[in-house]
Structures are given as C-alpha cells and as structure tokens.
C-alpha cells in the first residue's frame, strides 16, 4: 500500500536561485527525506532515488488527481535532477488545481515556477509569474521575500537597474516586517528561512548598491552603502572586493575622495592591498592626484600609506624623495605585507641606510614580502637586496648574518647567474659558517643542529655550511641534508645548486664537469 504524505513543504533557498548557471540540485523535498525515500548522500545516487520517488508520486497523483500537493512534490523532484520542463508542467497543473480554492500551495508553486523559468533564462515569463503571484495573494506573505529578491535579480540580468532597485527595496521592507513578527498565518509553514539569512542579505545589499550605481543614481547608491554595509563585511573575502570596487567607483563618480581615510580604517590584509592598487592607478591621473593626496592627508600620523603615496609620487614624477621620508615610510609599513616590498624597492633605489632596512625586516613574512608579484613589478629587486645585505653582513652579528644567508636562499633562484652572484654567495656563506661555529656546531653537512632552532635556520645551518665550499660533493651532501630536514626544501636546493653551477660556468667560460 502506498504511504500517505504529510502536508510539509520545502521551497527553494533564494541563494541557490540567484545564479542561473548553477546546477539545480537543491530541490530536495522535506517530505521525501521524512519518509526515507531519499537521503542526503552522494549525487551519484540522486537520479536513481529521484526516479523511485517520481514513481511513488505519480501513483499518488493518479489516486488523488485533484490534489495540487502531489504536483508540488513532483515539480520539486523534477527540478532536483534538472528536468525543468517537466517541473514547469507540474507547476502549471498544480496552479490550475489550487486556484479555485485559493490554496496556500499556490505560494510555493508560483515561487518554484518562477525559479525554474529563471534557470531556463526565460526572464520575461519568470517576471510575469511573479506578477501573477502578487495579483493572487491578498496580503503580504513570507514568499514576498523570495519573489522580490528573485525579481530584483532578474531585472539586474535584464539591465533594468531602476526596477531592480525598487524590487530590492521592497524586499528590505518585507524583511523588516518579518523580523518584527508582522507576518502571520499558515503560509509560514511553507516558508524557507534562507531568504532572511545573513548571506542573502549581504548579496541583496551588494546588488542594490550596484543597481543604484549602474542606473546613475549615485546619491542613493552611497546612502544605501552607508545605511546597510557593516564594517566587518570588508573582512569577508566573498564581499570585500565588490565593496571596495563599489565604494571607490562612487568616489570617482562624485570626484569626492573624503571617505578614503574612513575606508582605509576598515580594511586589512589583501583588501588593503587591493585598495592601494586602486589608489596607485588613480594617482597616475593628474586630474585626480591632488584630490586624493588631500584626502590622504587626513589619515592618522601612524599610517604609512600617505608617506608611501608621496614617496611614489616624488620618485616617479619628481625625480626622487628625501631618504628620511622613505625610511619613515619603511618603519610605518613594516607589517604591511606586499606594500613593504614597494617601500623597500624605493628605499634601495634611493640608497637608504642599510641598518634602517634591516631594522624593519621581518623574516617571518619574507615569502609574503617577496612574492612573485613583487618580483614581477621589480625584476631587479632580488639582486639589489642580495647586494645590500651582503654588504651589511660585514657589520652585523652572527645571527643577523645567518638570517641574511637565509634571505639569499629564498632570493637566489630569482637572481641572474654570473660571477657577482658567486661573490655574494661566498660572503653570505662565510656569515653562515661563522654562526654555526659560534654555536659550537660542526660545519659539515652531516652534523645535526639543535632542535630548538626554527626549521628555516636549521636548513640554513645544513645548507650554507657546505653549499659554497667549492667542492661539488659537499654541495650534493647539502642537497641530501636539506631533503632529510624537509621534503619541501629539495626543489629549492636543486634550484640553487643549478644556479651556482651556471654561475661557475659563466665565470669560467665553459660548461661544468
């Protein structure tokens, strides 16, 4: 005997409707889960279970042909496996059966039909379905949230930005009413809370601000951004880029950069780097540079961004900046990640004092400072750094000298081979050996440094003590020793070894034996 189904409904989460390119795999009826005909497991079994469930539902529909609920469940299972046309036919049958009694099942049927049409990119038909829903319902329901949001998204796709903004404003109005408990009645049985979750709200606000901006209503775009966007959104990688793009575009539209200091205060890490990149591009335009520098002048004295902006401007357009200004910027930017690499490059070009550069240097963030991005912008930076620190190693203590050797370990593969590189290697290798001897360690590649040393220094002790002795066998021992410490060091060790061999070859004018 066929099991009867309860009156539970489940509508499509709005965040899974928004993207028409996303596969429709989320229409999982709660009733099916309840009775165990389907379980939330691998997608591979989805089709088989859907077919089994469709067979049961068709039998139910034949036994009760005038019950619209069976067609609601049918269209959901069809939609779950991507059969959108059969899902639409089931929606139409369910709507035709539910209309005479004005059943609340019309709410999810209209919502699902609009979602299916949206996925099929039949936007005009989807908007007409949403309009039909609003003509049918006599008072606001929880489904208004779903359909205002979907209607706004469709209008955005159609580039009807003013209409999109109007729909999303209605969504926010209904959301406020819902949170105040003004929605009452049985329609809440079929309501999906996904239309009020934090992720959906953020996406709606982003789309609303974008719609206002693209429609040319810049004051409303700025007002919406100020009214709804919270500071912690700028720390969310899913939204930070879009927010920075919107806010800076609004600044350009108004030719008003007074909000820049406030924006700087909200950002950290990659988001801050993104803003700096935008700022640098804007300052390249003479008509905007003065306004931006004026706005940046309101930044707190502790910030290094104004200093770096002024230095960049002086270096690129004025022939140089005083070394004192660059050194001050270095001190302020010592923890600013890739921005430090920019300042360091300028400092080297302007011949700042090596001790200032060393004072601001942070070995723990070395790989971040000298990423591929920094090398891409400044291809001669690695060799310049090696020259500077090799020179400074003559007056540094043993530990600082070893850290400089570690610096070369990371930078060497990016340096061009040649006789100068051999001299640099020899200078820093001597510093490394001096540290090993100062610690009472054997300088051969076979000795074990104490476990209390960080791994980077452990590798340095192994590697540099034998790598630059001039004996090829010792160098091969160094590669093997580094490999014993950490598999990740093997490739780097081989790369440096090849680089040294190229240098030997270039210096001798012949290929190595």
Coordinates of C-alpha atoms in Angstrom, one line a residue:
X1 CA 0.0 0.0 0.0
X2 CA 1.3 3.4 -0.9
X3 CA 2.3 5.6 2.0
X4 CA 0.5 8.8 2.6
X5 CA 2.5 12.1 2.7
X6 CA 2.2 14.8 5.4
X7 CA 1.5 18.4 4.4
X8 CA 5.1 19.5 4.8
X9 CA 6.5 21.8 2.1
X10 CA 10.0 22.9 1.2
X11 CA 10.8 25.8 -1.1
X12 CA 14.0 26.6 -3.0
X13 CA 16.6 28.6 -1.0
X14 CA 17.0 32.0 -2.6
X15 CA 20.8 31.9 -2.6
X16 CA 20.5 28.8 -4.8
X17 CA 18.2 30.6 -7.2
X18 CA 20.3 33.6 -7.8
X19 CA 22.8 32.0 -10.2
X20 CA 21.2 30.7 -13.4
X21 CA 24.3 28.8 -14.3
X22 CA 24.3 26.8 -11.0
X23 CA 23.0 23.2 -11.5
X24 CA 19.6 22.8 -9.9
X25 CA 20.4 20.0 -7.4
X26 CA 18.9 21.6 -4.3
X27 CA 15.2 21.0 -4.7
X28 CA 15.1 18.3 -2.1
X29 CA 11.5 17.8 -0.7
X30 CA 11.4 17.6 3.0
X31 CA 8.6 15.0 2.7
X32 CA 10.9 12.7 0.8
X33 CA 13.6 13.0 3.5
X34 CA 10.9 12.4 6.1
X35 CA 9.8 9.1 4.7
X36 CA 13.3 7.9 3.8
X37 CA 12.7 7.6 0.1
X38 CA 15.7 9.8 -0.4
X39 CA 18.7 10.5 1.8
X40 CA 21.2 13.4 1.7
X41 CA 24.1 11.4 0.3
X42 CA 26.3 11.4 -2.9
X43 CA 25.0 12.9 -6.1
X44 CA 25.6 9.7 -7.9
X45 CA 22.6 8.0 -6.3
X46 CA 20.4 11.1 -6.9
X47 CA 18.9 10.1 -10.2
X48 CA 18.0 6.5 -9.0
X49 CA 16.3 7.8 -5.9
X50 CA 14.5 10.5 -7.8
X51 CA 13.1 8.0 -10.3
X52 CA 11.9 5.9 -7.4
X53 CA 10.3 8.9 -5.7
X54 CA 8.7 10.1 -9.0
X55 CA 7.1 6.7 -9.4
X56 CA 5.5 6.9 -6.0
X57 CA 4.3 10.5 -6.6
X58 CA 2.8 9.6 -9.9
X59 CA 0.8 6.9 -8.2
X60 CA -0.3 9.3 -5.6
X61 CA -1.4 11.8 -8.3
X62 CA -3.4 9.1 -10.1
X63 CA -5.1 8.2 -6.9
X64 CA -5.9 11.8 -6.0
X65 CA -5.9 13.7 -9.3
X66 CA -7.3 16.9 -7.9
X67 CA -4.8 17.3 -5.1
X68 CA -2.3 20.1 -6.0
X69 CA 0.1 19.0 -3.4
X70 CA 1.2 15.9 -5.4
X71 CA 2.2 18.2 -8.3
X72 CA 4.2 20.5 -5.9
X73 CA 6.2 17.4 -4.9
X74 CA 6.5 16.2 -8.5
X75 CA 7.9 19.5 -9.7
X76 CA 10.4 19.7 -6.9
X77 CA 11.8 16.2 -7.7
X78 CA 12.0 17.0 -11.4
X79 CA 13.7 20.3 -10.6
X80 CA 16.2 18.5 -8.3
X81 CA 17.6 16.4 -11.2
X82 CA 17.5 19.3 -13.7
X83 CA 14.3 18.3 -15.6
X84 CA 13.0 21.8 -15.7
X85 CA 10.4 21.5 -18.5
X86 CA 8.6 18.6 -16.7
X87 CA 8.9 20.6 -13.5
X88 CA 7.2 23.6 -15.2
X89 CA 4.3 21.3 -16.5
X90 CA 3.8 20.0 -12.9
X91 CA 3.8 23.6 -11.6
X92 CA 1.1 24.6 -14.2
X93 CA -1.1 21.6 -13.2
X94 CA -0.7 22.3 -9.5
X95 CA -1.5 26.0 -10.0
X96 CA -4.6 25.2 -12.1
X97 CA -5.8 22.8 -9.3
X98 CA -5.0 25.2 -6.4
X99 CA -6.5 28.4 -7.9
X100 CA -10.3 27.7 -7.3
X101 CA -9.8 27.1 -3.6
X102 CA -7.1 29.8 -3.3
X103 CA -4.9 27.2 -1.5
X104 CA -1.7 28.4 0.1
X105 CA 0.0 25.8 -2.0
X106 CA -0.1 28.4 -4.8
X107 CA 2.6 30.3 -2.9
X108 CA 5.4 27.7 -3.3
X109 CA 4.1 26.7 -6.8
X110 CA 4.4 30.2 -8.1
X111 CA 7.8 30.6 -6.4
X112 CA 9.1 27.4 -7.9
X113 CA 7.7 28.1 -11.3
X114 CA 9.5 31.5 -11.3
X115 CA 12.7 29.8 -10.2
X116 CA 12.5 27.2 -12.9
X117 CA 11.9 29.9 -15.6
X118 CA 14.8 31.9 -14.3
X119 CA 17.1 28.9 -14.6
X120 CA 15.9 28.4 -18.1
X121 CA 16.7 32.1 -18.7
X122 CA 13.1 32.8 -19.7
X123 CA 13.2 36.1 -17.7
X124 CA 10.1 37.7 -19.1
X125 CA 8.0 34.6 -18.3
X126 CA 9.5 34.5 -14.8
X127 CA 8.6 38.1 -14.1
X128 CA 5.0 37.5 -15.3
X129 CA 4.8 34.5 -13.0
X130 CA 5.9 36.7 -10.1
X131 CA 3.4 39.4 -11.0
X132 CA 0.7 36.7 -11.1
X133 CA 1.6 35.7 -7.5
X134 CA 1.3 39.3 -6.3
X135 CA -2.1 39.6 -8.0
X136 CA -3.2 36.4 -6.3
X137 CA -2.2 37.0 -2.7
X138 CA -4.4 39.4 -0.7
X139 CA -1.8 40.4 1.9
X140 CA 2.0 40.2 2.3
X141 CA 3.3 36.7 3.0
X142 CA 6.7 35.3 3.7
X143 CA 7.0 34.4 -0.1
X144 CA 7.2 38.1 -0.9
X145 CA 10.8 38.0 0.4
X146 CA 11.7 35.2 -2.0
X147 CA 10.0 36.7 -5.0
X148 CA 11.0 40.4 -4.5
X149 CA 14.6 39.1 -4.3
X150 CA 14.3 36.9 -7.4
X151 CA 12.5 39.7 -9.3
X152 CA 15.3 42.1 -8.5
X153 CA 17.9 39.6 -9.7
X154 CA 16.1 39.1 -13.0
X155 CA 15.8 42.8 -13.5
X156 CA 19.5 43.1 -12.9
X157 CA 20.2 40.5 -15.6
X158 CA 18.0 42.4 -17.9
X159 CA 19.9 45.7 -17.1
X160 CA 16.6 47.2 -15.7
X161 CA 18.6 48.7 -12.8
X162 CA 16.0 51.1 -11.5
X163 CA 13.3 48.4 -11.4
X164 CA 15.8 46.0 -9.7
X165 CA 16.5 48.6 -7.0
X166 CA 12.8 49.1 -6.4
X167 CA 12.2 45.3 -6.0
X168 CA 15.1 45.0 -3.6
X169 CA 13.9 48.0 -1.5
X170 CA 10.5 46.1 -1.2
X171 CA 12.5 43.0 -0.1
X172 CA 14.1 45.1 2.7
X173 CA 10.8 46.5 3.7
X174 CA 9.2 43.0 3.9
X175 CA 12.3 41.7 5.7
X176 CA 11.9 44.3 8.4
X177 CA 8.2 43.5 8.8
X178 CA 9.0 39.8 9.0
X179 CA 11.6 40.4 11.7
X180 CA 9.0 42.4 13.7
X181 CA 6.6 39.5 13.6
X182 CA 4.1 41.1 11.3
X183 CA 3.7 38.0 9.0
X184 CA 1.1 35.7 10.5
X185 CA -0.8 32.7 9.1
X186 CA -0.4 29.3 7.7
X187 CA 1.9 30.5 4.9
X188 CA 4.8 30.3 7.3
X189 CA 4.5 26.5 7.1
X190 CA 5.9 26.7 3.6
X191 CA 8.4 29.5 4.3
X192 CA 12.2 29.0 3.8
X193 CA 14.3 30.8 6.3
X194 CA 17.1 31.1 3.7
X195 CA 15.5 34.3 2.3
X196 CA 16.4 36.0 5.6
X197 CA 19.9 34.6 6.3
X198 CA 22.9 36.8 6.6
X199 CA 24.4 35.7 3.2
X200 CA 21.3 36.5 1.3
X201 CA 21.0 39.9 3.0
X202 CA 24.6 40.8 2.0
X203 CA 24.0 39.8 -1.6
X204 CA 20.9 41.8 -1.7
X205 CA 22.6 44.9 -0.4
X206 CA 25.5 44.5 -2.8
X207 CA 23.1 44.1 -5.7
X208 CA 21.0 47.1 -4.5
X209 CA 24.0 49.4 -4.3
X210 CA 25.2 48.2 -7.7
X211 CA 21.8 48.7 -9.3
X212 CA 21.6 52.3 -8.0
X213 CA 25.1 53.0 -9.2
X214 CA 24.5 51.5 -12.7
X215 CA 21.2 53.4 -13.0
X216 CA 23.2 56.6 -12.4
X217 CA 21.6 57.3 -9.0
X218 CA 24.9 57.9 -7.2
X219 CA 23.4 59.6 -4.1
X220 CA 21.1 56.6 -3.4
X221 CA 24.0 54.2 -4.0
X222 CA 26.1 56.0 -1.5
X223 CA 23.2 56.3 1.0
X224 CA 22.4 52.5 0.7
X225 CA 26.1 51.6 1.2
X226 CA 26.3 53.8 4.3
X227 CA 23.0 52.6 5.7
X228 CA 23.4 48.9 5.3
X229 CA 27.0 47.8 4.9
X230 CA 28.8 46.9 8.2
X231 CA 32.5 47.3 8.7
X232 CA 33.0 43.5 9.2
X233 CA 31.8 42.9 5.6
X234 CA 35.1 44.4 4.4
X235 CA 36.9 41.4 6.1
X236 CA 34.8 38.8 4.3
X237 CA 36.7 37.7 1.2
X238 CA 33.4 37.0 -0.6
X239 CA 32.3 40.6 -0.4
X240 CA 35.4 42.7 0.2
X241 CA 36.5 43.1 -3.4
X242 CA 33.0 44.1 -4.6
X243 CA 32.6 46.6 -1.8
X244 CA 35.9 48.2 -2.5
X245 CA 35.0 48.4 -6.2
X246 CA 31.6 49.9 -5.5
X247 CA 32.8 52.5 -2.9
X248 CA 35.8 53.6 -5.0
X249 CA 33.6 53.8 -8.1
X250 CA 31.2 56.1 -6.2
X251 CA 34.1 58.3 -5.1
X252 CA 35.2 58.7 -8.7
X253 CA 31.6 59.4 -9.8
X254 CA 31.3 62.2 -7.2
X255 CA 35.0 63.3 -7.6
X256 CA 34.9 63.2 -3.8
X257 CA 37.6 61.2 -2.0
X258 CA 36.9 62.5 1.5
X259 CA 35.8 59.0 2.6
X260 CA 39.2 57.5 1.8
X261 CA 40.6 57.7 5.4
X262 CA 37.5 56.0 6.7
X263 CA 37.8 53.3 4.1
X264 CA 41.4 52.7 5.0
X265 CA 40.4 52.2 8.6
X266 CA 38.0 49.3 7.7
X267 CA 40.5 47.3 5.6
X268 CA 43.2 44.8 6.5
X269 CA 45.4 42.3 4.6
X270 CA 44.5 41.6 1.0
X271 CA 41.6 44.1 0.9
X272 CA 44.1 46.8 1.9
X273 CA 46.4 45.8 -0.8
X274 CA 43.6 45.9 -3.3
X275 CA 42.7 49.5 -2.3
X276 CA 46.3 50.5 -2.5
X277 CA 46.4 49.2 -6.1
X278 CA 43.3 51.2 -7.0
X279 CA 44.8 54.3 -5.3
X280 CA 48.0 54.0 -7.2
X281 CA 46.1 53.8 -10.5
X282 CA 44.1 56.8 -9.6
X283 CA 47.2 58.9 -8.7
X284 CA 48.6 58.2 -12.1
X285 CA 45.8 60.5 -13.4
X286 CA 46.9 64.2 -12.9
X287 CA 43.3 65.4 -12.5
X288 CA 42.7 63.1 -9.5
X289 CA 46.1 63.1 -7.8
X290 CA 45.7 66.4 -6.0
X291 CA 42.3 65.5 -4.5
X292 CA 43.5 62.0 -3.4
X293 CA 46.6 63.4 -1.7
X294 CA 44.4 66.0 0.0
X295 CA 42.1 63.2 1.3
X296 CA 45.0 61.0 2.4
X297 CA 46.4 64.0 4.3
X298 CA 43.6 63.3 6.9
X299 CA 45.0 59.8 7.7
X300 CA 46.4 59.3 11.2
X301 CA 50.0 60.1 11.6
X302 CA 50.8 56.5 12.4
X303 CA 49.7 55.4 8.9
X304 CA 52.4 54.8 6.3
X305 CA 50.2 55.0 3.3
X306 CA 50.3 58.8 2.9
X307 CA 54.1 58.6 3.2
X308 CA 54.4 55.9 0.6
X309 CA 52.0 57.7 -1.7
X310 CA 54.0 60.9 -1.5
X311 CA 57.3 59.0 -2.0
X312 CA 55.9 57.2 -5.0
X313 CA 54.7 60.4 -6.5
X314 CA 58.1 62.1 -5.8
X315 CA 60.1 59.1 -7.2
X316 CA 58.0 58.7 -10.4
X317 CA 57.2 62.3 -11.2
X318 CA 59.7 64.5 -9.2
X319 CA 63.0 62.7 -9.6
X320 CA 63.3 61.4 -6.0
X321 CA 62.3 61.8 -2.4
X322 CA 64.5 62.5 0.7
X323 CA 65.9 59.3 2.2
X324 CA 64.4 60.4 5.6
X325 CA 60.9 60.2 4.2
X326 CA 61.4 56.8 2.7
X327 CA 62.9 55.5 6.0
X328 CA 59.9 56.8 7.9
X329 CA 57.6 55.1 5.5
X330 CA 59.5 51.8 5.9
X331 CA 59.1 52.0 9.7
X332 CA 55.3 52.6 9.3
X333 CA 54.9 49.8 6.7
X334 CA 57.0 47.1 8.4
X335 CA 53.8 45.0 8.9
X336 CA 52.0 45.9 5.7
X337 CA 52.9 42.9 3.6
X338 CA 53.4 43.5 -0.1
X339 CA 53.3 47.3 0.5
X340 CA 56.6 46.9 2.4
X341 CA 58.2 45.4 -0.8
X342 CA 57.2 48.6 -2.7
X343 CA 58.7 50.8 0.0
X344 CA 61.8 48.6 0.2
X345 CA 62.4 48.9 -3.5
X346 CA 62.1 52.6 -3.4
X347 CA 64.5 52.6 -0.4
X348 CA 67.1 50.7 -2.2
X349 CA 66.8 52.9 -5.3
X350 CA 67.2 56.0 -3.1
X351 CA 70.2 54.4 -1.2
X352 CA 68.7 54.5 2.3
X353 CA 70.8 53.4 5.2
X354 CA 71.1 49.5 5.4
X355 CA 70.6 49.5 9.1
X356 CA 67.2 51.0 8.7
X357 CA 66.3 48.4 6.2
X358 CA 67.5 45.6 8.4
X359 CA 65.6 47.1 11.4
X360 CA 62.3 46.9 9.6
X361 CA 62.9 43.5 8.1
X362 CA 60.7 40.6 9.3
X363 CA 62.0 37.2 8.4
X364 CA 58.7 35.5 9.3
X365 CA 56.9 37.4 6.5
X366 CA 59.7 37.1 4.0
X367 CA 57.8 35.0 1.5
X368 CA 54.9 37.4 1.6
X369 CA 57.1 40.4 1.1
X370 CA 59.0 39.0 -1.8
X371 CA 56.2 37.1 -3.6
X372 CA 56.1 36.5 -7.3
X373 CA 54.0 39.7 -7.5
X374 CA 56.9 41.8 -6.1
X375 CA 59.4 40.2 -8.5
X376 CA 57.0 40.8 -11.4
X377 CA 56.9 44.6 -10.7
X378 CA 60.6 44.9 -9.7
X379 CA 62.6 42.2 -11.6
X380 CA 65.9 43.6 -10.3
X381 CA 64.8 43.7 -6.7
X382 CA 66.2 40.3 -5.6
X383 CA 69.8 41.0 -6.7
X384 CA 69.7 44.5 -5.2
X385 CA 68.6 43.1 -1.9
X386 CA 71.3 40.5 -2.0
X387 CA 73.9 43.2 -2.7
X388 CA 72.7 45.3 0.1
X389 CA 72.6 42.6 2.8
X390 CA 75.9 41.1 1.7
X391 CA 77.4 44.5 2.3
X392 CA 75.6 44.9 5.6
X393 CA 76.7 41.4 6.8
X394 CA 80.2 42.8 7.4
X395 CA 78.9 44.8 10.3
X396 CA 76.1 42.6 11.5
X397 CA 76.2 40.0 14.3
X398 CA 76.4 36.2 13.6
X399 CA 72.7 35.6 13.9
X400 CA 71.7 38.5 11.7
X401 CA 74.3 37.3 9.2
X402 CA 72.8 33.8 9.1
X403 CA 69.3 35.3 8.5
X404 CA 70.8 37.2 5.6
X405 CA 72.1 33.9 4.3
X406 CA 68.6 32.6 4.7
X407 CA 67.3 35.6 2.7
X408 CA 69.7 34.7 -0.1
X409 CA 68.4 31.1 0.0
X410 CA 64.9 32.4 -1.0
X411 CA 66.0 35.1 -3.4
X412 CA 68.8 33.3 -5.2
X413 CA 66.7 31.5 -7.8
X414 CA 65.4 34.9 -9.0
X415 CA 68.9 36.4 -9.4
X416 CA 70.7 36.2 -12.8
X417 CA 73.7 33.8 -12.7
X418 CA 77.2 35.3 -13.0
X419 CA 80.4 36.0 -11.2
X420 CA 78.9 38.6 -8.9
X421 CA 76.5 36.0 -7.6
X422 CA 79.4 33.8 -6.6
X423 CA 80.9 36.6 -4.6
X424 CA 77.6 37.2 -2.9
X425 CA 77.2 33.5 -2.1
X426 CA 80.7 33.4 -0.7
X427 CA 80.1 36.4 1.5
X428 CA 76.9 35.1 3.0
X429 CA 78.2 31.5 3.3
X430 CA 81.0 32.8 5.5
X431 CA 78.5 34.5 7.7
X432 CA 76.5 31.3 7.9
X433 CA 79.6 29.3 8.9
X434 CA 80.5 31.9 11.4
X435 CA 77.2 31.4 13.1
X436 CA 77.5 27.7 13.1
X437 CA 80.9 27.9 14.7
X438 CA 79.7 30.4 17.2
X439 CA 77.1 27.9 18.3
X440 CA 79.6 25.2 18.7
X441 CA 78.3 23.1 15.8
X442 CA 80.2 21.1 13.3
X443 CA 80.1 23.0 10.0
X444 CA 79.9 19.8 7.9
X445 CA 76.7 18.8 6.1
X446 CA 76.4 15.7 8.3
X447 CA 76.1 17.5 11.7
X448 CA 72.7 17.9 13.4
X449 CA 71.7 21.4 14.6
X450 CA 69.9 21.5 17.9
X451 CA 66.1 21.0 17.6
X452 CA 65.4 24.3 19.3
X453 CA 66.3 26.2 16.1
X454 CA 63.5 27.1 13.8
X455 CA 63.4 24.9 10.7
X456 CA 64.4 27.8 8.4
X457 CA 67.6 28.3 10.4
X458 CA 68.1 24.5 10.6
X459 CA 68.0 24.3 6.8
X460 CA 70.4 27.3 6.7
X461 CA 72.9 25.5 9.0
X462 CA 72.8 22.4 6.9
X463 CA 72.7 24.0 3.6
X464 CA 75.0 27.0 3.7
X465 CA 77.8 25.3 5.7
X466 CA 78.5 23.0 2.8
X467 CA 76.9 24.6 -0.3
X468 CA 79.6 27.2 -1.1
X469 CA 82.8 25.4 -0.2
X470 CA 83.7 25.0 -3.8
X471 CA 83.5 21.1 -3.5
X472 CA 80.8 19.6 -5.7
X473 CA 80.5 16.6 -3.4
X474 CA 79.9 18.8 -0.4
X475 CA 77.2 20.6 -2.3
X476 CA 75.4 17.3 -3.2
X477 CA 75.6 16.4 0.5
X478 CA 74.0 19.7 1.3
X479 CA 71.1 18.9 -1.0
X480 CA 70.6 15.5 0.6
X481 CA 70.8 17.0 4.1
X482 CA 68.2 19.6 3.3
X483 CA 66.0 16.9 1.9
X484 CA 66.3 15.0 5.2
X485 CA 65.1 18.0 7.1
X486 CA 62.0 18.8 4.9
X487 CA 60.9 17.4 1.6
X488 CA 59.8 20.9 0.6
X489 CA 63.4 22.1 0.5
X490 CA 64.5 19.6 -2.1
X491 CA 63.4 21.6 -5.2
X492 CA 64.7 24.8 -3.8
X493 CA 68.1 23.1 -3.0
X494 CA 68.3 21.8 -6.5
X495 CA 67.4 25.1 -8.0
X496 CA 70.1 26.9 -6.1
X497 CA 72.6 24.2 -6.9
X498 CA 71.8 24.6 -10.6
X499 CA 72.1 28.4 -10.3
X500 CA 75.5 28.1 -8.7
X501 CA 76.7 25.7 -11.4
X502 CA 75.5 28.2 -14.0
X503 CA 77.4 30.9 -12.3
X504 CA 80.6 28.8 -12.2
X505 CA 80.2 28.1 -15.8
X506 CA 79.7 31.7 -16.7
X507 CA 82.7 32.7 -14.6
X508 CA 84.9 30.1 -16.2
X509 CA 83.6 30.5 -19.7
X510 CA 83.0 26.7 -20.1
X511 CA 80.5 24.1 -19.0
X512 CA 81.0 22.4 -15.6
X513 CA 82.3 18.8 -15.5

